Short mmCIF file of C-alpha atoms in Angstrom, two decimals:
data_model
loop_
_atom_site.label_atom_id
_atom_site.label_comp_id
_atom_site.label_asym_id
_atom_site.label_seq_id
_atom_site.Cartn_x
_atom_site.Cartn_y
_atom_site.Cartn_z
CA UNK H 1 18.63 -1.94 -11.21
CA UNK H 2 14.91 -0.14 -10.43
CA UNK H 3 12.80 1.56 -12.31
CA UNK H 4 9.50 2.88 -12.67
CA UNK H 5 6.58 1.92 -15.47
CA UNK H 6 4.26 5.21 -15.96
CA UNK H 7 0.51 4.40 -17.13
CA UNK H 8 -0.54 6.28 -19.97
CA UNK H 9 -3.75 4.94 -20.36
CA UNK H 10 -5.17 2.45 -17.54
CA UNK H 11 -8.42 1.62 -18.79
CA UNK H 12 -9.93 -0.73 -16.25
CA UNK H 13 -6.46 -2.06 -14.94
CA UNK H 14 -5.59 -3.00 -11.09
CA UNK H 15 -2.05 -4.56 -9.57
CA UNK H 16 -3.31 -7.70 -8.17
CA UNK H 17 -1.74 -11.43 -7.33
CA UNK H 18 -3.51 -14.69 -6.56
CA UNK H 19 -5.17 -13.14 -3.32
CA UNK H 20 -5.64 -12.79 0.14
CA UNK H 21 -5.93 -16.45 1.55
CA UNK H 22 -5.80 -15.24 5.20
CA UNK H 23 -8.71 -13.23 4.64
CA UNK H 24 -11.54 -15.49 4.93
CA UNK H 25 -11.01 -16.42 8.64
CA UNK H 26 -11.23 -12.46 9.26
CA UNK H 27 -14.36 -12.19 7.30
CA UNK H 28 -12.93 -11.14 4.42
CA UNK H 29 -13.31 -12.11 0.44
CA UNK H 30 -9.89 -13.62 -0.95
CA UNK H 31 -10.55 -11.61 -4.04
CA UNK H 32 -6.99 -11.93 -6.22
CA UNK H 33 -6.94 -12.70 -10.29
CA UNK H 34 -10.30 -13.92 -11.08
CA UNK H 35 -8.68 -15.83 -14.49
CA UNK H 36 -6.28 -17.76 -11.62
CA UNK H 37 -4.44 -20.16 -14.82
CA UNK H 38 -4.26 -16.92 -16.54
CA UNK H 39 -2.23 -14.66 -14.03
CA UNK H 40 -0.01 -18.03 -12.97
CA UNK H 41 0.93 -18.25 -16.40
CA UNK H 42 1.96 -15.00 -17.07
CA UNK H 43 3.83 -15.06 -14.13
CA UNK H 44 5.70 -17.94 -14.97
CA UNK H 45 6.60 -16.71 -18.53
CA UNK H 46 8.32 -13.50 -16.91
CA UNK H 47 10.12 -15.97 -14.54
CA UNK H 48 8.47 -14.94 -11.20
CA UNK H 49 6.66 -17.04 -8.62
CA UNK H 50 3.46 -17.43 -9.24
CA UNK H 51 1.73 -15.06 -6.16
CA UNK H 52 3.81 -12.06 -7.87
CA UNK H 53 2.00 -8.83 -8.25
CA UNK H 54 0.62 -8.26 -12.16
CA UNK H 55 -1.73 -6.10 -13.56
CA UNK H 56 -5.16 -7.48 -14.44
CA UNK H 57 -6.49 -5.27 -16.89
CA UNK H 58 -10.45 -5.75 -17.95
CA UNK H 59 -12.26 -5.30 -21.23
CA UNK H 60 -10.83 -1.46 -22.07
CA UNK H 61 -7.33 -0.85 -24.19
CA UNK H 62 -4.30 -0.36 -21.70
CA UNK H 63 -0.91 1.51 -22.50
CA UNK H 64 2.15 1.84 -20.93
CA UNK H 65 5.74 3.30 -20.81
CA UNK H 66 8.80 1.80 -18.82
CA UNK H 67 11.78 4.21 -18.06
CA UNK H 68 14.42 1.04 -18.31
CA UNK H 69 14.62 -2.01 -20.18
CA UNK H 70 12.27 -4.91 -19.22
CA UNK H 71 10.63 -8.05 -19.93
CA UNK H 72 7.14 -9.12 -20.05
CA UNK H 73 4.62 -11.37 -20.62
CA UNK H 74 0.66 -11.12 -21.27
CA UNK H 75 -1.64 -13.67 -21.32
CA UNK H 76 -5.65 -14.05 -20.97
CA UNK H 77 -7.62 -12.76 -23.65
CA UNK H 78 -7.11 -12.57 -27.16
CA UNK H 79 -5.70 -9.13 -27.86
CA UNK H 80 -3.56 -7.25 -30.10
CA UNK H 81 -0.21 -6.23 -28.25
CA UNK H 82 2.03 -3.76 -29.29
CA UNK H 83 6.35 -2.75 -28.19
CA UNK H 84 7.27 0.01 -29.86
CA UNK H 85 4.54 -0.26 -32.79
CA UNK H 86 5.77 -3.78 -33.63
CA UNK H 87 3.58 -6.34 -33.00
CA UNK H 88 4.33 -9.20 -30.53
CA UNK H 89 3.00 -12.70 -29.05
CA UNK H 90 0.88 -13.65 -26.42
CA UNK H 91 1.24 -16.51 -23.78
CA UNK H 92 5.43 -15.79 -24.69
CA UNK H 93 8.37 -13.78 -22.83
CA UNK H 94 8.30 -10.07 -24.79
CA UNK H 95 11.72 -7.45 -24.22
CA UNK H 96 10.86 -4.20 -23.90
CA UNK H 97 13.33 -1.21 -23.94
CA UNK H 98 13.62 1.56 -22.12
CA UNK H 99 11.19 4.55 -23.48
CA UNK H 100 8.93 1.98 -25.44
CA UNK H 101 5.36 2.25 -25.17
CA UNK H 102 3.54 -1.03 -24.52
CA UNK H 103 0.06 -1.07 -25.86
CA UNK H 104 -2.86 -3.43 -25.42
CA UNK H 105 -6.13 -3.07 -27.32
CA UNK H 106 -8.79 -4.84 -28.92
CA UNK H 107 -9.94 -7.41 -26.06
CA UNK H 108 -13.21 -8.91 -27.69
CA UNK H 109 -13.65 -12.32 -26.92
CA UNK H 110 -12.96 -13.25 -23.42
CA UNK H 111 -12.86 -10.03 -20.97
CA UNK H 112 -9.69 -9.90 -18.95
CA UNK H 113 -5.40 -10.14 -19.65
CA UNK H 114 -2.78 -10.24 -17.33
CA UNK H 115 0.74 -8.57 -17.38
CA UNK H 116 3.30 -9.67 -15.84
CA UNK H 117 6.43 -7.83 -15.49
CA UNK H 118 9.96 -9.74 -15.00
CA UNK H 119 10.68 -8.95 -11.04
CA UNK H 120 7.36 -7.84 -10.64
CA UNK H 121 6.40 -4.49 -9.43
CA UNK H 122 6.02 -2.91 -6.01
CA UNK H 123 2.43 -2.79 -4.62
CA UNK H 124 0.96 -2.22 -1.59
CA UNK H 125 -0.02 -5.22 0.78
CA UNK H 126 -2.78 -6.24 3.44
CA UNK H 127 -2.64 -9.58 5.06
CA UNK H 128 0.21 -10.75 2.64
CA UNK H 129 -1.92 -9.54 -0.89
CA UNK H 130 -1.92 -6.91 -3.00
CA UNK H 131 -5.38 -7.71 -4.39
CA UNK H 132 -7.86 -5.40 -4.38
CA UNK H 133 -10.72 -5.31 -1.78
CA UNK H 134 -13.80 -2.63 -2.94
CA UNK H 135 -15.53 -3.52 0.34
CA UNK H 136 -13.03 -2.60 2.57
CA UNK H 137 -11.87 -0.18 -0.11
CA UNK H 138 -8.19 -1.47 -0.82
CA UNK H 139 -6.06 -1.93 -3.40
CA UNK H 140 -4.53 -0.38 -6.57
CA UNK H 141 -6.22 0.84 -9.25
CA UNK H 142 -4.31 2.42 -11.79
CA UNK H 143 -4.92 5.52 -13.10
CA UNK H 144 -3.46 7.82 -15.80
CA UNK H 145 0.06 8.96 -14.77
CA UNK H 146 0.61 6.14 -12.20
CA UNK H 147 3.97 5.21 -11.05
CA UNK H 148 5.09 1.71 -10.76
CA UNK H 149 8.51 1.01 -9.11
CA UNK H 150 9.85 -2.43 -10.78
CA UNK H 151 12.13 -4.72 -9.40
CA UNK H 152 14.62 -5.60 -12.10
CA UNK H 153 16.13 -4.66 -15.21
CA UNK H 154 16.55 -7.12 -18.41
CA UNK H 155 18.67 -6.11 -21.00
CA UNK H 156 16.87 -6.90 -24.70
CA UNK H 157 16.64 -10.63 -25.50
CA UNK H 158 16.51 -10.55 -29.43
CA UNK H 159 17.10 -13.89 -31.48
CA UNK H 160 20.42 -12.91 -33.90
CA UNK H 161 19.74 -14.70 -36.84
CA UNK H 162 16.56 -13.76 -39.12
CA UNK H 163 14.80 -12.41 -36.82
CA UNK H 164 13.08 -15.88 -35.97
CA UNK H 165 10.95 -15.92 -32.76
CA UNK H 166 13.36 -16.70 -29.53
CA UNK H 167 10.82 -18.67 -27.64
CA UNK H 168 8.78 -21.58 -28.83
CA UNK H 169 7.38 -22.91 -25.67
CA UNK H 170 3.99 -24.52 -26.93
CA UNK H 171 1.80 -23.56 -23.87
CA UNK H 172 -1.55 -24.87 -24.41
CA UNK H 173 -3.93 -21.45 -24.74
CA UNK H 174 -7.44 -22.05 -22.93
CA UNK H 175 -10.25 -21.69 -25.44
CA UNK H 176 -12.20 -18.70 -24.86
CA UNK H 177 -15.48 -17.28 -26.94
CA UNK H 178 -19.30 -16.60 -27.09
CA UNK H 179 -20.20 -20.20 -26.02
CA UNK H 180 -18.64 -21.56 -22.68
CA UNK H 181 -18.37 -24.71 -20.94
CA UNK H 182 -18.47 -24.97 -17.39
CA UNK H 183 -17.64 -27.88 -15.14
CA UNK H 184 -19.62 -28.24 -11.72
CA UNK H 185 -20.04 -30.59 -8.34
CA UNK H 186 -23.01 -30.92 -6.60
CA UNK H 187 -23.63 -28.57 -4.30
CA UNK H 188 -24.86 -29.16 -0.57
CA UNK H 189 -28.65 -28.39 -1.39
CA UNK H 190 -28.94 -30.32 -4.46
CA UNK H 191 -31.70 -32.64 -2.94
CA UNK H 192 -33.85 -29.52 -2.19
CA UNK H 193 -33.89 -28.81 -6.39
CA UNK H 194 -35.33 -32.81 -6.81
CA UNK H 195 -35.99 -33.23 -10.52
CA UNK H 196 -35.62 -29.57 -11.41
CA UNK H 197 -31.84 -29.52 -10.79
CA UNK H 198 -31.05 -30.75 -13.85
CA UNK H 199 -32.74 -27.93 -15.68
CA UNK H 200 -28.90 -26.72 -14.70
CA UNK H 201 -27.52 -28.75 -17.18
CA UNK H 202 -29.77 -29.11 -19.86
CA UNK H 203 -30.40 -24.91 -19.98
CA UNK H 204 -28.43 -22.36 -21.98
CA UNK H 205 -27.87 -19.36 -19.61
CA UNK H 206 -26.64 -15.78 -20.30
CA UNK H 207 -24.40 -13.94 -18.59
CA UNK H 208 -25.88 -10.41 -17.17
CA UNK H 209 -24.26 -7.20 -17.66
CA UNK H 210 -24.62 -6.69 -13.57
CA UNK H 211 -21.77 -9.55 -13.17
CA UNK H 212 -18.75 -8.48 -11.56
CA UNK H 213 -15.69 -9.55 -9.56
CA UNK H 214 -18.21 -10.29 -6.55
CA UNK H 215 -20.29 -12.80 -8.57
CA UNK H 216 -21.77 -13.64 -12.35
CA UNK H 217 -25.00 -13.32 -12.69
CA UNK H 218 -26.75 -15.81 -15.52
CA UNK H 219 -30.24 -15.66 -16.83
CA UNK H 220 -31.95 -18.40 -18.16
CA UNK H 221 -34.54 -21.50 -17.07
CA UNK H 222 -33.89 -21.99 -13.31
CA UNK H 223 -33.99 -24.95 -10.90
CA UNK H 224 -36.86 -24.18 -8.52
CA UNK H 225 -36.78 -25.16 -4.79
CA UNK H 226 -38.76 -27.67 -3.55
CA UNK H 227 -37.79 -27.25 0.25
CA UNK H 228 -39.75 -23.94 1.45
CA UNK H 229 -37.56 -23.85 4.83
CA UNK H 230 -35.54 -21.04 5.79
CA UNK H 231 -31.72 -21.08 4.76
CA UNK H 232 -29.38 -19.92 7.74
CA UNK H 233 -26.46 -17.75 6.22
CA UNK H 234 -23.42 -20.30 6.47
CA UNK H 235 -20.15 -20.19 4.80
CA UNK H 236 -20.11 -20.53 1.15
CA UNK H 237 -17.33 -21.69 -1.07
CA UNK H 238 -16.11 -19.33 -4.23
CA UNK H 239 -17.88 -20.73 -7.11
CA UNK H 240 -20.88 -21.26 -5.34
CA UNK H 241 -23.91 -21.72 -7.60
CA UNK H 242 -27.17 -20.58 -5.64
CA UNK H 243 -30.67 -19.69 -6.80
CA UNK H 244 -31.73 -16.57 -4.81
CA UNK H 245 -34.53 -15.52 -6.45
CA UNK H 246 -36.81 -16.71 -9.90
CA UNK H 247 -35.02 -14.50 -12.11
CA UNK H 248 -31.76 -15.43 -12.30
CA UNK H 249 -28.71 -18.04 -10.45
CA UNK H 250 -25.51 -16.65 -8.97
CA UNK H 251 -21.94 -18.18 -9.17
CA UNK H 252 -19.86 -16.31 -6.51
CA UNK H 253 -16.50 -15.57 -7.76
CA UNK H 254 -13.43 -14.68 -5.62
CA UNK H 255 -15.21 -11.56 -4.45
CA UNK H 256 -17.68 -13.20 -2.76
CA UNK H 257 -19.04 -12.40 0.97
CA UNK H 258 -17.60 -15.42 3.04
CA UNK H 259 -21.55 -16.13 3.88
CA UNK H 260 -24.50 -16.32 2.47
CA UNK H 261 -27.95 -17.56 3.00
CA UNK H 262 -29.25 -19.07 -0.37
CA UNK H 263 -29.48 -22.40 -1.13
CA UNK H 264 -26.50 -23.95 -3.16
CA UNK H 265 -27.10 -25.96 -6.13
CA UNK H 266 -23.54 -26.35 -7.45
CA UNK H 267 -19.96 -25.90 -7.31
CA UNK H 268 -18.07 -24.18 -9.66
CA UNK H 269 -14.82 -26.22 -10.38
CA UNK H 270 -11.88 -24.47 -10.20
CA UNK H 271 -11.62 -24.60 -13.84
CA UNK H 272 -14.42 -23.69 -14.10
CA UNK H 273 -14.56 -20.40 -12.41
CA UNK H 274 -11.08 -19.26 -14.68
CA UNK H 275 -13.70 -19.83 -18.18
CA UNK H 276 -16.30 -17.63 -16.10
CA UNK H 277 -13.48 -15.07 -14.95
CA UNK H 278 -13.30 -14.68 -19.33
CA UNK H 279 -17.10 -14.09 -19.36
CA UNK H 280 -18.56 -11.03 -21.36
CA UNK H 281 -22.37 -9.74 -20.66
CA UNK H 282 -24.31 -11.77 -23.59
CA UNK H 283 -22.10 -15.07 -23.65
CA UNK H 284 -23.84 -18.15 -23.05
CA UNK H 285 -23.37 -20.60 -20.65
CA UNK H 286 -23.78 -24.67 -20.08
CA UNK H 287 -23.07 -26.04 -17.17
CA UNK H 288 -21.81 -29.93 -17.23
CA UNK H 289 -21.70 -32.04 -14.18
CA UNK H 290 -18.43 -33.33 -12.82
CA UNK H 291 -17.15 -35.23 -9.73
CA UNK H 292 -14.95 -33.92 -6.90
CA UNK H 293 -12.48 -36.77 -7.97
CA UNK H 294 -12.62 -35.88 -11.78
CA UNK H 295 -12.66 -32.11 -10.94
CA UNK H 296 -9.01 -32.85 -8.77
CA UNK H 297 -7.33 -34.79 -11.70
CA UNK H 298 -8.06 -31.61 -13.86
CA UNK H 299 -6.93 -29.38 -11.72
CA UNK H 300 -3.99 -31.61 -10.92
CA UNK H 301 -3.11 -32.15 -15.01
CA UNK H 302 -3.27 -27.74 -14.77
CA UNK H 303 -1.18 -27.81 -12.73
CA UNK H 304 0.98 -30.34 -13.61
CA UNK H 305 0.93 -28.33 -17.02
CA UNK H 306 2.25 -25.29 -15.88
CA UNK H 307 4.86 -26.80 -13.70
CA UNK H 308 6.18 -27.96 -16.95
CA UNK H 309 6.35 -25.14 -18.54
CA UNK H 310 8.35 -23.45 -15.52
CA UNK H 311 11.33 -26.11 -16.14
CA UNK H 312 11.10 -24.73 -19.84
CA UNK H 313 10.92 -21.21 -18.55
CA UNK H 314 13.76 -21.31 -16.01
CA UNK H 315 16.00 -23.32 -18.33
CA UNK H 316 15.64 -20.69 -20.90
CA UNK H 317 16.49 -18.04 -18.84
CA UNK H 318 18.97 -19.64 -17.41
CA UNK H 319 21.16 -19.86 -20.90
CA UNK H 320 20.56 -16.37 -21.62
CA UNK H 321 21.59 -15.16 -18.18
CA UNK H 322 18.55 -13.90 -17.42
CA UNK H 323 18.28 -13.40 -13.50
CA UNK H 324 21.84 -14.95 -13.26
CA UNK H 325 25.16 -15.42 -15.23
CA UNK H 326 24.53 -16.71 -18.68
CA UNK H 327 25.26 -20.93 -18.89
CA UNK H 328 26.12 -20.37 -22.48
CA UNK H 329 28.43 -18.63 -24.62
CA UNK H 330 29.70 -17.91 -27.93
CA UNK H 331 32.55 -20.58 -29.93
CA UNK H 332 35.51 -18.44 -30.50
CA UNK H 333 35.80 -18.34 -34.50
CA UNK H 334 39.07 -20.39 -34.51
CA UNK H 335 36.71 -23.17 -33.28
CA UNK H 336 34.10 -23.04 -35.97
CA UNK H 337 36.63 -22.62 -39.34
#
């Protein structure tokens, strides 16, 4: 069964998935969820595949109403969520009937949450991705009144006895707050920085109110170039840490030109770049220096992390016939006197 959800109150809120990874090789950025753990997870928690559309929604309160009973999860940054009025859990699988109004507000430490909607929703698609391109000027923003057609209807999951919570799935939650931790490689122009490179790592920068999707922009002490030669525009990787002027150093997140022409210090891991994707103007950053093989094995143990949880997920649903027939059902009372 379809339906529809209608925004009531978008606040900054786009459909988006994991991105466009055939866009590079035709120039363009492969924008997608910049909190990449975030969006998987909530994915996973309303039982889709992780490249789903969701809706990313950024710093302002969001609100919505579906016209048929669904379920979904949020995840990201702390918030206060709202089904109906009643109060409900993060980082967990929420029901929501028909003619509820789902509400998120009070984002205040971290900057972004993602909703994911069980079936996902319909969204329109270049080069296989629904994620939002403002160069090219694609992509959904939602706006007040919005339509989105969903895939599948979920009857309310509710736990029978005392109300207790249904689903205890103990996800790990990423830290997220004023002071952040980032994890970088060494970049390919390292050697030009000579001693001054590791200013990187024993600074404290802030993050710039002129960030954005495209790149985070961090004041602070900077690395100075020693090299005075000119630095042919090549392509750069996201999370790309370059120094292009004495005011300031650049990470380039998923919206990122697939060039550039500044030199590059660092790599963001990709760890890394989901604590930056959380960043608010004023929080402070340190960066900490990694190795490619150490920066895999965390990435890997992520990974391996959510993978886990999907057996949980998928098992879960599977009892209660979510998706499919129910593997469960009740004793007849004969059975249990």
């Amino acid at each position: 069964m379809n339906g529809h959800i209608l925004i009531q109150q978008p606040g900054n809120s786009v459909v988006t998935d994991l991105g466009r990874f055939r866009g590079p090789r035709f120039g363009l950025p492969v924008n997608g969820a910049l909190d990449q753990y975030s969006a998987r997870t909530a994915n996973i928690l309303a039982g889709n595949l992780d490249n789903d559309p969701l809706v990313e929604i950024t710093a302002l309160d969001f609100r919505m109403k579906a016209d048929s009973d669904i379920l979904i999860a949020v995840t990201g940054a702390p918030l206060a969520l709202t089904v109906g009025g009643r109060p409900c859990s993060q980082w967990e699988p929420v029901s929501v009937r028909a003619g509820e109004t789902v509400a998120i507000r009070g984002i205040n430490r971290g900057l972004r949450a993602y909703l994911a909607v069980h079936g996902s929703v319909e969204a329109p698609t270049l080069l296989g991705s629904c994620a939002p391109d403002t160069v090219v000027g694609f992509g959904l923003q939602l706006k007040e009144g919005t339509t989105l057609p969903t895939r599948r209807s979920v009857g309310p999951v509710r736990q029978p006895y005392f109300d207790l919570p249904l689903f205890r799935l103990g996800l790990e939650r990423p830290n997220m707050g004023q002071e952040l931790m980032v994890d970088v490689t060494d970049g390919p122009d390292v050697a030009e920085f000579g001693d001054s490179a590791e200013l990187l790592f024993t600074s404290e920068y802030a993050v710039s109110g002129r960030s954005n999707h495209i790149g985070l922009r961090l004041g602070g002490q900077l690395p100075e170039r020693t090299s005075s030669g000119e630095v042919l525009s090549r392509g750069v990787p996201v999370g790309a840490v370059e120094v292009p002027s004495r005011e300031e150093l650049l990470v380039l997140h998923r919206g990122r030109g697939v060039t550039a022409g500044y030199p590059v210090l660092a790599v963001v891991t990709s760890n890394g770049l989901d604590v930056l994707a959380q960043a608010r103007p004023g929080d402070k950053v340190h960066f900490r220096k990694t190795t490619v093989a150490e920066a895999t094995s965390a990435h890997r143990r992520s990974r391996a992390q959510l993978e886990t949880l999907r057996e949980s997920v998928n098992t879960v649903f599977g009892l209660l016939g979510i998706g499919c027939r129910p593997q469960w059902q009740d004793l007849p009372v004969a059975a249990c006197s």
